[in-house]
PDB file of C-alpha atoms and ligand atoms in Angstrom:
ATOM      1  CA  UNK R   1     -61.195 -79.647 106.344  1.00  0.00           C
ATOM      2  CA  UNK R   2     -64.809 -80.913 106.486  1.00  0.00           C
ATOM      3  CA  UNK R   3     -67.870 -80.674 103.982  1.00  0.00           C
ATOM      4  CA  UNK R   4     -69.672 -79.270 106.227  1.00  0.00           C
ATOM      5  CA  UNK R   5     -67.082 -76.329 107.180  1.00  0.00           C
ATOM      6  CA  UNK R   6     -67.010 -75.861 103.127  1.00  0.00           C
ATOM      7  CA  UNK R   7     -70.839 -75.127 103.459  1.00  0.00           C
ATOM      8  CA  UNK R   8     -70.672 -72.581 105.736  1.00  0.00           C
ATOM      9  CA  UNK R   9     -68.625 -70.151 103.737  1.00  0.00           C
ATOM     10  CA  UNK R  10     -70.578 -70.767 100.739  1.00  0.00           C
ATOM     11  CA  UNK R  11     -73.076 -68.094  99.372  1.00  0.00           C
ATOM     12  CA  UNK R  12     -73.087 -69.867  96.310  1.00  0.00           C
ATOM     13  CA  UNK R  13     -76.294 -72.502  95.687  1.00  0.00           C
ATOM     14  CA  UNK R  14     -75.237 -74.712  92.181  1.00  0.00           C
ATOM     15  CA  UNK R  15     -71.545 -75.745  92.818  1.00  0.00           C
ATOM     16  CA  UNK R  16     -70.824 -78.156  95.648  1.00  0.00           C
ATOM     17  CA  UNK R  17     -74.737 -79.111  96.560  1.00  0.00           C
ATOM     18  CA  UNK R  18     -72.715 -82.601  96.206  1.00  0.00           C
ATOM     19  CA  UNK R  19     -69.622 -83.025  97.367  1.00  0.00           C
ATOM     20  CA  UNK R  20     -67.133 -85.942  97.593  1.00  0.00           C
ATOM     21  CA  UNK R  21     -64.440 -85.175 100.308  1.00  0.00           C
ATOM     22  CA  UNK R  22     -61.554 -88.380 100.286  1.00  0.00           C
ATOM     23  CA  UNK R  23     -58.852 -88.738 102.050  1.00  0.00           C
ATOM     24  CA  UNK R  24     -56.804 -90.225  99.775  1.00  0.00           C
ATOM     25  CA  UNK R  25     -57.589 -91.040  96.058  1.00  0.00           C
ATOM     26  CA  UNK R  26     -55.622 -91.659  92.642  1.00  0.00           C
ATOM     27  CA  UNK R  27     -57.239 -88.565  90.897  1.00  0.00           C
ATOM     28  CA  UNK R  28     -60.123 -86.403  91.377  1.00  0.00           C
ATOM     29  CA  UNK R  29     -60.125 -85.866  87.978  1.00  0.00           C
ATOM     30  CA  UNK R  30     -60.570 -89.762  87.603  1.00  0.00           C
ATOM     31  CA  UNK R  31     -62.979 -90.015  89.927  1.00  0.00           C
ATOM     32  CA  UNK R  32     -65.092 -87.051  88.512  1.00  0.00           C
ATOM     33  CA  UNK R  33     -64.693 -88.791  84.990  1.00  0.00           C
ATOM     34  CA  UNK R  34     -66.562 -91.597  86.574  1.00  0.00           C
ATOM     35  CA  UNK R  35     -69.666 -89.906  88.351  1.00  0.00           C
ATOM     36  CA  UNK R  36     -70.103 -88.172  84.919  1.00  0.00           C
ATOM     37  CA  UNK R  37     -70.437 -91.066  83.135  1.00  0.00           C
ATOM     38  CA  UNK R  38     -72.807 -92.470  85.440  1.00  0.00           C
ATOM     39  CA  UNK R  39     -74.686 -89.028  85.219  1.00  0.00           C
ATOM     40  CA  UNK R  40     -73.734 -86.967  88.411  1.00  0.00           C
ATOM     41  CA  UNK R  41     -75.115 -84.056  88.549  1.00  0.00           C
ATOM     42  CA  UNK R  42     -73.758 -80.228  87.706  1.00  0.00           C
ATOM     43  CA  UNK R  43     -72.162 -79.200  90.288  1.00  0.00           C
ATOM     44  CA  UNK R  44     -70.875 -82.208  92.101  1.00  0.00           C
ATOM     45  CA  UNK R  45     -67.755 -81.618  93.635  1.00  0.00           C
ATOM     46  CA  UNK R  46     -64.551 -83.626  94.306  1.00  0.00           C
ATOM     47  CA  UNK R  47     -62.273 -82.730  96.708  1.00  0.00           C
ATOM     48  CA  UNK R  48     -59.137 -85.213  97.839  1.00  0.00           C
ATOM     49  CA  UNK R  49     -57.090 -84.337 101.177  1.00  0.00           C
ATOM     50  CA  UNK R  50     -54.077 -86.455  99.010  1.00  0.00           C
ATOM     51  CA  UNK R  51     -53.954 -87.711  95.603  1.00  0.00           C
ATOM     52  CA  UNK R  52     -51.622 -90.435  94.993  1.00  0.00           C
ATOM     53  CA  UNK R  53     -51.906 -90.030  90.761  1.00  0.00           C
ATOM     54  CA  UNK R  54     -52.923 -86.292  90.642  1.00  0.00           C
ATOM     55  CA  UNK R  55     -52.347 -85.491  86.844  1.00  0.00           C
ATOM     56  CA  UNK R  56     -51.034 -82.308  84.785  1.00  0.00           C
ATOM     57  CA  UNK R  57     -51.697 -80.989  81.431  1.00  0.00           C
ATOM     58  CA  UNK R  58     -49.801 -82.632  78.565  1.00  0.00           C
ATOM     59  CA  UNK R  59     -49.453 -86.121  80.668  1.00  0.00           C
ATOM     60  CA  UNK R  60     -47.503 -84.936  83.728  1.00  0.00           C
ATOM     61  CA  UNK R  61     -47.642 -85.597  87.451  1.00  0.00           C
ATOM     62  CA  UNK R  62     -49.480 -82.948  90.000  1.00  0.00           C
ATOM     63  CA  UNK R  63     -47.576 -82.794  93.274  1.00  0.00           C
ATOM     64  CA  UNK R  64     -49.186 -82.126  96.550  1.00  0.00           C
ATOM     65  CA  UNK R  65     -48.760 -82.873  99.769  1.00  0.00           C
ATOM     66  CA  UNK R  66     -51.997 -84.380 102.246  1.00  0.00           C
ATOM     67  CA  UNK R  67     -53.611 -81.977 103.888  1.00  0.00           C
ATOM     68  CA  UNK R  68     -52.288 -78.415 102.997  1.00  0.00           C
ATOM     69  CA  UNK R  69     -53.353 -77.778  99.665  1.00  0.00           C
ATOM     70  CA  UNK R  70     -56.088 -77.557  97.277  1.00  0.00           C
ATOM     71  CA  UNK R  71     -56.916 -80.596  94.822  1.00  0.00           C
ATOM     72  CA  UNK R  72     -60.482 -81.029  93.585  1.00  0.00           C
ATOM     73  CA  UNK R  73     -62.624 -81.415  90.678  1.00  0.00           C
ATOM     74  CA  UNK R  74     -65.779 -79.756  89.932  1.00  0.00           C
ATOM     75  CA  UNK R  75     -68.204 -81.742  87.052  1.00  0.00           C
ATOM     76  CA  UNK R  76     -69.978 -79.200  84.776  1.00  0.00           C
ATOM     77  CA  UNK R  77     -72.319 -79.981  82.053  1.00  0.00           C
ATOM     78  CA  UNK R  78     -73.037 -77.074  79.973  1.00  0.00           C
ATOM     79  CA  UNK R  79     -75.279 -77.130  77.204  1.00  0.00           C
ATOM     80  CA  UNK R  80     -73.202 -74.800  74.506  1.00  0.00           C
ATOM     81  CA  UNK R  81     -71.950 -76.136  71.874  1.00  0.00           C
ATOM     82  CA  UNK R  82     -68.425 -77.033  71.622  1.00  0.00           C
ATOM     83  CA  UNK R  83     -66.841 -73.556  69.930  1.00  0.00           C
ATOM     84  CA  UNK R  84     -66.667 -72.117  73.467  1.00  0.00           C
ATOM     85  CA  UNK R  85     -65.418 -74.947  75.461  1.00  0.00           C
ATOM     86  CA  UNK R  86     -62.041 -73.998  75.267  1.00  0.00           C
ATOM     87  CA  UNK R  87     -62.893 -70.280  77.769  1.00  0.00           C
ATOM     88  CA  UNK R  88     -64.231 -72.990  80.643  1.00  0.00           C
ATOM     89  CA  UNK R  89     -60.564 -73.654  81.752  1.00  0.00           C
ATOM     90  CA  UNK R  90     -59.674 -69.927  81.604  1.00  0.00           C
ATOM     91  CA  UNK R  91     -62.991 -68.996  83.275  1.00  0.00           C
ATOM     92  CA  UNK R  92     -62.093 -71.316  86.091  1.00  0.00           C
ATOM     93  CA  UNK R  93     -58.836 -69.439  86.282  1.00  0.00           C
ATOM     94  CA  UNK R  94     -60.548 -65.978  86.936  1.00  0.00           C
ATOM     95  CA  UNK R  95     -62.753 -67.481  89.608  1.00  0.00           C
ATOM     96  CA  UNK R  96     -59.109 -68.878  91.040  1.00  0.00           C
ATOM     97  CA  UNK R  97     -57.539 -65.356  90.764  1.00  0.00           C
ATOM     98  CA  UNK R  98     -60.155 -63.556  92.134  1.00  0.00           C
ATOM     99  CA  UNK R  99     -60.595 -65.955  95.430  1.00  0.00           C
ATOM    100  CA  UNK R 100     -56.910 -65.422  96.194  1.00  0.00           C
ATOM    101  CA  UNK R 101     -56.985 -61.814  95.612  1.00  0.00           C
ATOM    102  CA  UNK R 102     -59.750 -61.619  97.665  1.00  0.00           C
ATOM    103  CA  UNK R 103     -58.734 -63.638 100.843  1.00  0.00           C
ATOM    104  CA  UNK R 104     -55.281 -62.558 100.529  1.00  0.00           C
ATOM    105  CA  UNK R 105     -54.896 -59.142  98.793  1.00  0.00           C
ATOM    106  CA  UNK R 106     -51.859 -60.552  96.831  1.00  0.00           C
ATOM    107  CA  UNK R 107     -52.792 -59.813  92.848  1.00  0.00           C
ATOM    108  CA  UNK R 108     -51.762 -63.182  90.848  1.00  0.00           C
ATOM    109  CA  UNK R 109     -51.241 -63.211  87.272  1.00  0.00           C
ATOM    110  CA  UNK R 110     -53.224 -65.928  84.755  1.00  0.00           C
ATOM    111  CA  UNK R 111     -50.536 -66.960  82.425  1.00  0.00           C
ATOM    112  CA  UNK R 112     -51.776 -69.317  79.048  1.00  0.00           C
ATOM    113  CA  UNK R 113     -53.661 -71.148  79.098  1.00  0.00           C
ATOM    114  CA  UNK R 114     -54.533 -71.823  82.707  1.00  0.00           C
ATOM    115  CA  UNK R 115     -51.730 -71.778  85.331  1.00  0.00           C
ATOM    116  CA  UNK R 116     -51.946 -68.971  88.318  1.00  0.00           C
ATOM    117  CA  UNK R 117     -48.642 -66.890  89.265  1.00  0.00           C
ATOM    118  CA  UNK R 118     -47.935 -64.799  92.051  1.00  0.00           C
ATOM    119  CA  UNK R 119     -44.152 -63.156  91.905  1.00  0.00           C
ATOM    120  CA  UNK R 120     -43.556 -65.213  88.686  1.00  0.00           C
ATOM    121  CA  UNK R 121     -44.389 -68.934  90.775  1.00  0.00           C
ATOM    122  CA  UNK R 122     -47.167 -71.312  89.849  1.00  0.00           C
ATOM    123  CA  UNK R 123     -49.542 -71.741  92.686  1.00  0.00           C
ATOM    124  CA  UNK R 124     -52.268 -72.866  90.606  1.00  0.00           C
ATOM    125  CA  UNK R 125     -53.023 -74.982  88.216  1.00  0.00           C
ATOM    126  CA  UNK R 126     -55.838 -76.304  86.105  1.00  0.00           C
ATOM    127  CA  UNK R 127     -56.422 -79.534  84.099  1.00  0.00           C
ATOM    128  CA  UNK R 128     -59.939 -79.630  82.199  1.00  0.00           C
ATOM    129  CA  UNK R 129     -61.226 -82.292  80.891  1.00  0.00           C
ATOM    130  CA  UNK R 130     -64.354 -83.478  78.312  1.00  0.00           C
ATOM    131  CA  UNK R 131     -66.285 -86.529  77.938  1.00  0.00           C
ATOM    132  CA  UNK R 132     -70.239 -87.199  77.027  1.00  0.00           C
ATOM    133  CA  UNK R 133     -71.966 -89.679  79.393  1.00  0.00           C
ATOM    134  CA  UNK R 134     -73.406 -92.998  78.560  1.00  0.00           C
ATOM    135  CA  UNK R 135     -76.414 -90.962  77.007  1.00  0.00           C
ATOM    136  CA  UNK R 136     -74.727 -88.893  74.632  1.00  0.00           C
ATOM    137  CA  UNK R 137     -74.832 -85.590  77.198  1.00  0.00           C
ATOM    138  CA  UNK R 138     -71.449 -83.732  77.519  1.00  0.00           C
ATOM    139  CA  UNK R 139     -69.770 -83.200  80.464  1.00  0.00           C
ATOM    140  CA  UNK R 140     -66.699 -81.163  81.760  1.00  0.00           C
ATOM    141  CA  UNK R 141     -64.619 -81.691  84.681  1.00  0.00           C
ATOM    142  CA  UNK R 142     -62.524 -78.869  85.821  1.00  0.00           C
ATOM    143  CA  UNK R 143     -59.780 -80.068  87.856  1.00  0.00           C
ATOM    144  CA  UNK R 144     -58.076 -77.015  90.069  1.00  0.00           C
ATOM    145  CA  UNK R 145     -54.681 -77.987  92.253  1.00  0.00           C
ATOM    146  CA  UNK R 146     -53.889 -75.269  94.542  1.00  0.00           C
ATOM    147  CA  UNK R 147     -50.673 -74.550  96.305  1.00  0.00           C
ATOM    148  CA  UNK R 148     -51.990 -73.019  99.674  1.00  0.00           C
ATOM    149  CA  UNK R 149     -50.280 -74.241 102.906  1.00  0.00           C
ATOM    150  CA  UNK R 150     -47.036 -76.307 101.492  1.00  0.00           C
ATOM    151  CA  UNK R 151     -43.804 -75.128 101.870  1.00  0.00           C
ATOM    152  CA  UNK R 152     -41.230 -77.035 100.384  1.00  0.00           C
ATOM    153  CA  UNK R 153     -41.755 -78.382  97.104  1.00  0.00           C
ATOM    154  CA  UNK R 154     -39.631 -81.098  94.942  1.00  0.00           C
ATOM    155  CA  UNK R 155     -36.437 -80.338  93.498  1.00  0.00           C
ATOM    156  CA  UNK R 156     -37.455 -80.421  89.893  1.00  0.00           C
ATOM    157  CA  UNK R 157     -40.108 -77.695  90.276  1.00  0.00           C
ATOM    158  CA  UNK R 158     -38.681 -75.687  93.874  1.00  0.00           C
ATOM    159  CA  UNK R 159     -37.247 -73.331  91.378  1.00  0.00           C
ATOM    160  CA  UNK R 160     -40.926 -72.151  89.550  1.00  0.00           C
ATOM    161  CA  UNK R 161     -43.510 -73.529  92.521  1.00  0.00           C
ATOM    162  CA  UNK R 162     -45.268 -71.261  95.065  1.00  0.00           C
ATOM    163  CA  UNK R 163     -47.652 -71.696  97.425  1.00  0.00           C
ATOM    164  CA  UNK R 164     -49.893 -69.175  99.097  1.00  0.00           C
ATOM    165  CA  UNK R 165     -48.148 -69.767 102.321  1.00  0.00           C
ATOM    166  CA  UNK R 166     -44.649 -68.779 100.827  1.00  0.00           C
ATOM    167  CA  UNK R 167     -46.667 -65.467  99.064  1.00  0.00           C
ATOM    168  CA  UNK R 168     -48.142 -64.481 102.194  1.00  0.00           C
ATOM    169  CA  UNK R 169     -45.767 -65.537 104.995  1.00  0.00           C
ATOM    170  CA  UNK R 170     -49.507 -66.499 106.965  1.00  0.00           C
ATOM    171  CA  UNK R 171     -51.675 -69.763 106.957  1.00  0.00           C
ATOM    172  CA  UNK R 172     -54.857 -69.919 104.870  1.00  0.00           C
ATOM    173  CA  UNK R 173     -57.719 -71.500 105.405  1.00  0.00           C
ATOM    174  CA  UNK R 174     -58.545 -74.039 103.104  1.00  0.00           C
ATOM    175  CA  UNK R 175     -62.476 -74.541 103.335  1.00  0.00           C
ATOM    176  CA  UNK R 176     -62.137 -70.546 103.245  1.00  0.00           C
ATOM    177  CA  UNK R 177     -60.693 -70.566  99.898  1.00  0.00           C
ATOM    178  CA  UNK R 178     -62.191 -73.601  97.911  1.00  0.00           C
ATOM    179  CA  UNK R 179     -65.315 -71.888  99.178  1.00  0.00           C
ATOM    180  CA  UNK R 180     -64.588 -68.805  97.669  1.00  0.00           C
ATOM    181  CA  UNK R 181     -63.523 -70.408  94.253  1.00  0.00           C
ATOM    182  CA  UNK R 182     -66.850 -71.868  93.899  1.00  0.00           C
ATOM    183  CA  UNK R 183     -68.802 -69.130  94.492  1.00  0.00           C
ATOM    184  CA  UNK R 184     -66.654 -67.020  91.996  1.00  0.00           C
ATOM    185  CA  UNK R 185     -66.909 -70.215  89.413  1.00  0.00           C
ATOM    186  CA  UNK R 186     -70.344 -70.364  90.327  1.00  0.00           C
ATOM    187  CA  UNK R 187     -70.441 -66.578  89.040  1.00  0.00           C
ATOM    188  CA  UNK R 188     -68.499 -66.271  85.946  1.00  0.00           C
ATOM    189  CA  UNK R 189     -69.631 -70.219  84.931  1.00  0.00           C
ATOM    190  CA  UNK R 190     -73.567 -68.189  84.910  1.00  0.00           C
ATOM    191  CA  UNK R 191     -71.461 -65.459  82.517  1.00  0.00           C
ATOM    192  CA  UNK R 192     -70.892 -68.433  80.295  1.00  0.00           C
ATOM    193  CA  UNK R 193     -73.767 -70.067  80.006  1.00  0.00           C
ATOM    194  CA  UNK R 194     -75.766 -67.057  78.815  1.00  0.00           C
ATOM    195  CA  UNK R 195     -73.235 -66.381  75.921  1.00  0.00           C
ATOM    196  CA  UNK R 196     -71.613 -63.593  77.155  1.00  0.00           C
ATOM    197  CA  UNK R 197     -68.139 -64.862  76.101  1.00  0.00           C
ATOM    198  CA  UNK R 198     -66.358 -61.508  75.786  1.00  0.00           C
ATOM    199  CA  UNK R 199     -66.928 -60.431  79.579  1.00  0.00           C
ATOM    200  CA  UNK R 200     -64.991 -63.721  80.427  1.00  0.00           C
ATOM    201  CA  UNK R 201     -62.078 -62.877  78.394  1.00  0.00           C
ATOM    202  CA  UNK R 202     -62.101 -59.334  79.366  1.00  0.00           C
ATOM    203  CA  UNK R 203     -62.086 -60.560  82.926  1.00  0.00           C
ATOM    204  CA  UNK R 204     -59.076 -63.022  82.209  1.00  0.00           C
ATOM    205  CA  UNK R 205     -57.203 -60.543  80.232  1.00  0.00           C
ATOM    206  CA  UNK R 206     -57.292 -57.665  83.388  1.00  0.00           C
ATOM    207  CA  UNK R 207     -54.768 -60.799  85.256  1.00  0.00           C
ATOM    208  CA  UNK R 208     -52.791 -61.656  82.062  1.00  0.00           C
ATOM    209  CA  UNK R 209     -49.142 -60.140  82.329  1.00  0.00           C
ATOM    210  CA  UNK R 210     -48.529 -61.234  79.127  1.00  0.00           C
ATOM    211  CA  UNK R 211     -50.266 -59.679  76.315  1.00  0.00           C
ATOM    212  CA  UNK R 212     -48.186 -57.639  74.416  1.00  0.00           C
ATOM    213  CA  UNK R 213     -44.922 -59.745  75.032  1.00  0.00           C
ATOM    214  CA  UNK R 214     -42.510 -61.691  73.129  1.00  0.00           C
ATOM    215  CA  UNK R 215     -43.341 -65.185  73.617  1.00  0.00           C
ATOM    216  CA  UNK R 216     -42.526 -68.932  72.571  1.00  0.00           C
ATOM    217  CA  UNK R 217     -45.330 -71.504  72.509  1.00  0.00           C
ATOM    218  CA  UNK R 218     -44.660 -74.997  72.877  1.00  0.00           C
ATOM    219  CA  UNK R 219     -47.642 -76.802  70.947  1.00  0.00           C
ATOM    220  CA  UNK R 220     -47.933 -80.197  70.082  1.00  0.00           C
ATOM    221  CA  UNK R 221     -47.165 -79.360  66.190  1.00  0.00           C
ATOM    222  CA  UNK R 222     -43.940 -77.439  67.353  1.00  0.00           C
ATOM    223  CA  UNK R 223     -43.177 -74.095  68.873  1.00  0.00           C
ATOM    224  CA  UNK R 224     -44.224 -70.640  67.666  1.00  0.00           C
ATOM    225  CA  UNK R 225     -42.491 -67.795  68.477  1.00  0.00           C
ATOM    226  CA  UNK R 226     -44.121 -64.183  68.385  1.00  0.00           C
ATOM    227  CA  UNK R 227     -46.011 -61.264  70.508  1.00  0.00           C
ATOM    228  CA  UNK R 228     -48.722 -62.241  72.200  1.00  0.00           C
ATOM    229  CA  UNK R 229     -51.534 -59.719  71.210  1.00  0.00           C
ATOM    230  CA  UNK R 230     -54.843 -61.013  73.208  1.00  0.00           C
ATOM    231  CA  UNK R 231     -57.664 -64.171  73.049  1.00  0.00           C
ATOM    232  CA  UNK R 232     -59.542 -65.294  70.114  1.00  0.00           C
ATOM    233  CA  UNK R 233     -63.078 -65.936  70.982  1.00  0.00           C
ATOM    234  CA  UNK R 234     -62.886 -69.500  71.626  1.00  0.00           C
ATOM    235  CA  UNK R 235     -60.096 -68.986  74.389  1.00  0.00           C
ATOM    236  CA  UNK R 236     -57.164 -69.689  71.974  1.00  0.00           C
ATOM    237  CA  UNK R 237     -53.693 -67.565  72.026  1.00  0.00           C
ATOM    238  CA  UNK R 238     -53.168 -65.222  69.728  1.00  0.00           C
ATOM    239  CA  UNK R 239     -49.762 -64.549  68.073  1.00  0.00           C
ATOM    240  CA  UNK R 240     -48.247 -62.092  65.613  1.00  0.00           C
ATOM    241  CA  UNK R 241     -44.912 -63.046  64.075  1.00  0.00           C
ATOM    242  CA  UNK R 242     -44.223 -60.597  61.005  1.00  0.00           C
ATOM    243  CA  UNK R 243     -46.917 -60.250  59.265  1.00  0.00           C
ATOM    244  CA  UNK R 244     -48.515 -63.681  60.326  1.00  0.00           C
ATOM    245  CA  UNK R 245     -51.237 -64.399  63.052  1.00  0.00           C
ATOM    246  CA  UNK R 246     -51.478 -67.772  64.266  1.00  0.00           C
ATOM    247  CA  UNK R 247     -54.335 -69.061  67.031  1.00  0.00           C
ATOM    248  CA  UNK R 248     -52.755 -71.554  69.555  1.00  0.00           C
ATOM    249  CA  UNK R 249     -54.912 -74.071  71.251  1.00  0.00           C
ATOM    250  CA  UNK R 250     -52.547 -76.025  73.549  1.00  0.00           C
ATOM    251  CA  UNK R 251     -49.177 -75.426  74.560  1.00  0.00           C
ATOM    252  CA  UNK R 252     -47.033 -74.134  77.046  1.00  0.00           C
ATOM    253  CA  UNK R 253     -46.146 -70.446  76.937  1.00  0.00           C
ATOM    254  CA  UNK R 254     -42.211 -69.073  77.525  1.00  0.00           C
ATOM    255  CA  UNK R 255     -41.969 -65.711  78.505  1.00  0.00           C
ATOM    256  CA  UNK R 256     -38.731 -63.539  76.486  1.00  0.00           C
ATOM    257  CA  UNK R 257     -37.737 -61.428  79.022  1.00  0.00           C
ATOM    258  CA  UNK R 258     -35.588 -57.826  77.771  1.00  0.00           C
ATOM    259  CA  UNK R 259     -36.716 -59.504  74.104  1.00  0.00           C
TER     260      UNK R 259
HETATM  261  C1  BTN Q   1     -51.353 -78.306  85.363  1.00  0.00           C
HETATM  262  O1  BTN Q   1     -50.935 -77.214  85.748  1.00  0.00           O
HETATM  263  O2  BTN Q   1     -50.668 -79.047  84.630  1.00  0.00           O
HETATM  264  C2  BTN Q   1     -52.717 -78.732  85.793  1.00  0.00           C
HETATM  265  C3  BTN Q   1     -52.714 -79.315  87.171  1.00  0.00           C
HETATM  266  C4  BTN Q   1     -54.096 -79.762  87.638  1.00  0.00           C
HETATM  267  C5  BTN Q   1     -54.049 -80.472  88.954  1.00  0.00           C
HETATM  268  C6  BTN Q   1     -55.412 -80.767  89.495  1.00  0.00           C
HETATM  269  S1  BTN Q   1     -55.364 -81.315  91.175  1.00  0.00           S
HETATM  270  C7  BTN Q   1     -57.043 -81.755  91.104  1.00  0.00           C
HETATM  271  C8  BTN Q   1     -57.292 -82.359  89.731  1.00  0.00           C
HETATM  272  N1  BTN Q   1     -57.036 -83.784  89.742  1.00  0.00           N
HETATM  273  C9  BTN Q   1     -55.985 -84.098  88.980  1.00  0.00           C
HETATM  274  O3  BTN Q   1     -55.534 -85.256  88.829  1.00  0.00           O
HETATM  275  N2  BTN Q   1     -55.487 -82.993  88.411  1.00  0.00           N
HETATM  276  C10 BTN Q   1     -56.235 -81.818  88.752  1.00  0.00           C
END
């Protein structure tokens, strides 16, 4: 995969007009953490053919092999306040969904907060992060792994991984699909920015399998257990147990199947 093969499926103008393409490197997310500091622009791009410290949500590893998947980071600085920073993650997830629908008519599913299913496997997922730079400005780095080519996976996730590959039973392109994913972030990221919150969680909610089911949530204060009815404003989860409704932040969502 080249830069410049990226750039020719792009329609897109904002995301990617800078892009860092490494062969090997601990994390883009790192590396992306760095540039923003030192002010990089909106819209830079980092993309790594192999990351040898690729990082999950709540402190665990990502897995990839070189050169058949999808692991990049894309540096957004968006000048809302803080109330709606928590829909960036799932807005990245939409623009995920819809590339994959869209190159290979398989429909995934966005499951809370920001993994991407197809037949009940992760092939996605998404690790955002926030920082200001050294003037104060905030930044956001949107870190998107994506299982595309890769076929075997590691014991001690073979049982819930996917990759495109495995969905499809054909090869993808990869400079097709990151490609693709930028021009749909590029999209819904413009939804954001003018305030039009709702029309992001309406277009999140049309992939969620979830709402209306029995769930646990595994949050950092403990789990919660309860139906999942739909999104509060600010992106969190929202739960009904009894007569209680909760908002969840963070955490990681089990599914009660035949509840
Ligand atoms: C998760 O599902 O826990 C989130 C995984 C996010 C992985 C991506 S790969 C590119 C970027 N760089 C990282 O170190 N992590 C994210």
């Amino acid at each position: 995969m080249t830069v410049e093969e990226i750039q020719s499926h792009r329609t897109g103008t904002i995301l990617g007009r800078v892009i860092h393409l490494f062969e090997t490197i601990d994390s883009t997310n790192t590396y992306a953490k760095s540039l923003v500091s030192s002010g990089a622009e909106e819209g830079t791009v980092v993309i790594a053919e192999k990351q040898t410290a690729g990082r999950g949500r709540m402190n665990r590893e990502w897995h990839s092999e070189r050169g058949l998947n999808l692991t990049f980071s894309v540096v957004l600085r968006p000048d809302t306040g803080p109330e709606t920073m928590g829909l960036l993650p799932l807005a990245a997830g939409v623009a995920v969904a819809e590339a994959i629908e869209g190159i290979t008519g398989r429909r995934p599913s966005c499951k809370w907060p920001n993994d991407i299913l197809i037949d009940g496997r992760k092939c996605c997922g998404i690790l955002s992060e926030s920082l200001t730079d050294r003037q104060g400005r905030p930044g956001v780095i949107v870190g998107i792994g994506v299982n595309v080519n890769q076929e075997n996976f590691p014991d001690a996730i073979g049982h819930t991984a996917t990759s495109l590959l495995l969905c499809t039973g054909r090869s993808i392109r990869r400079s097709q699909l990151i490609a693709a994913i930028l021009d749909r972030l590029e999209d819904i990221y413009a939804i954001f920015r003018r305030g039009t919150t709702d029309r992001i969680i309406e277009r999140w909610l049309a992939y969620a399998t979830m709402i209306g089911e029995l769930v646990t949530v595994g949050t950092p204060g403990g789990s919660v257990t309860g139906r999942a009815e739909g999104l509060s404003p600010d992106g969190g989860l929202i739960i009904a147990a009894g007569e209680t409704r909760m908002i969840v932040h963070a955490g990681d969502v089990t599914l009660h199947i035949n509840p």
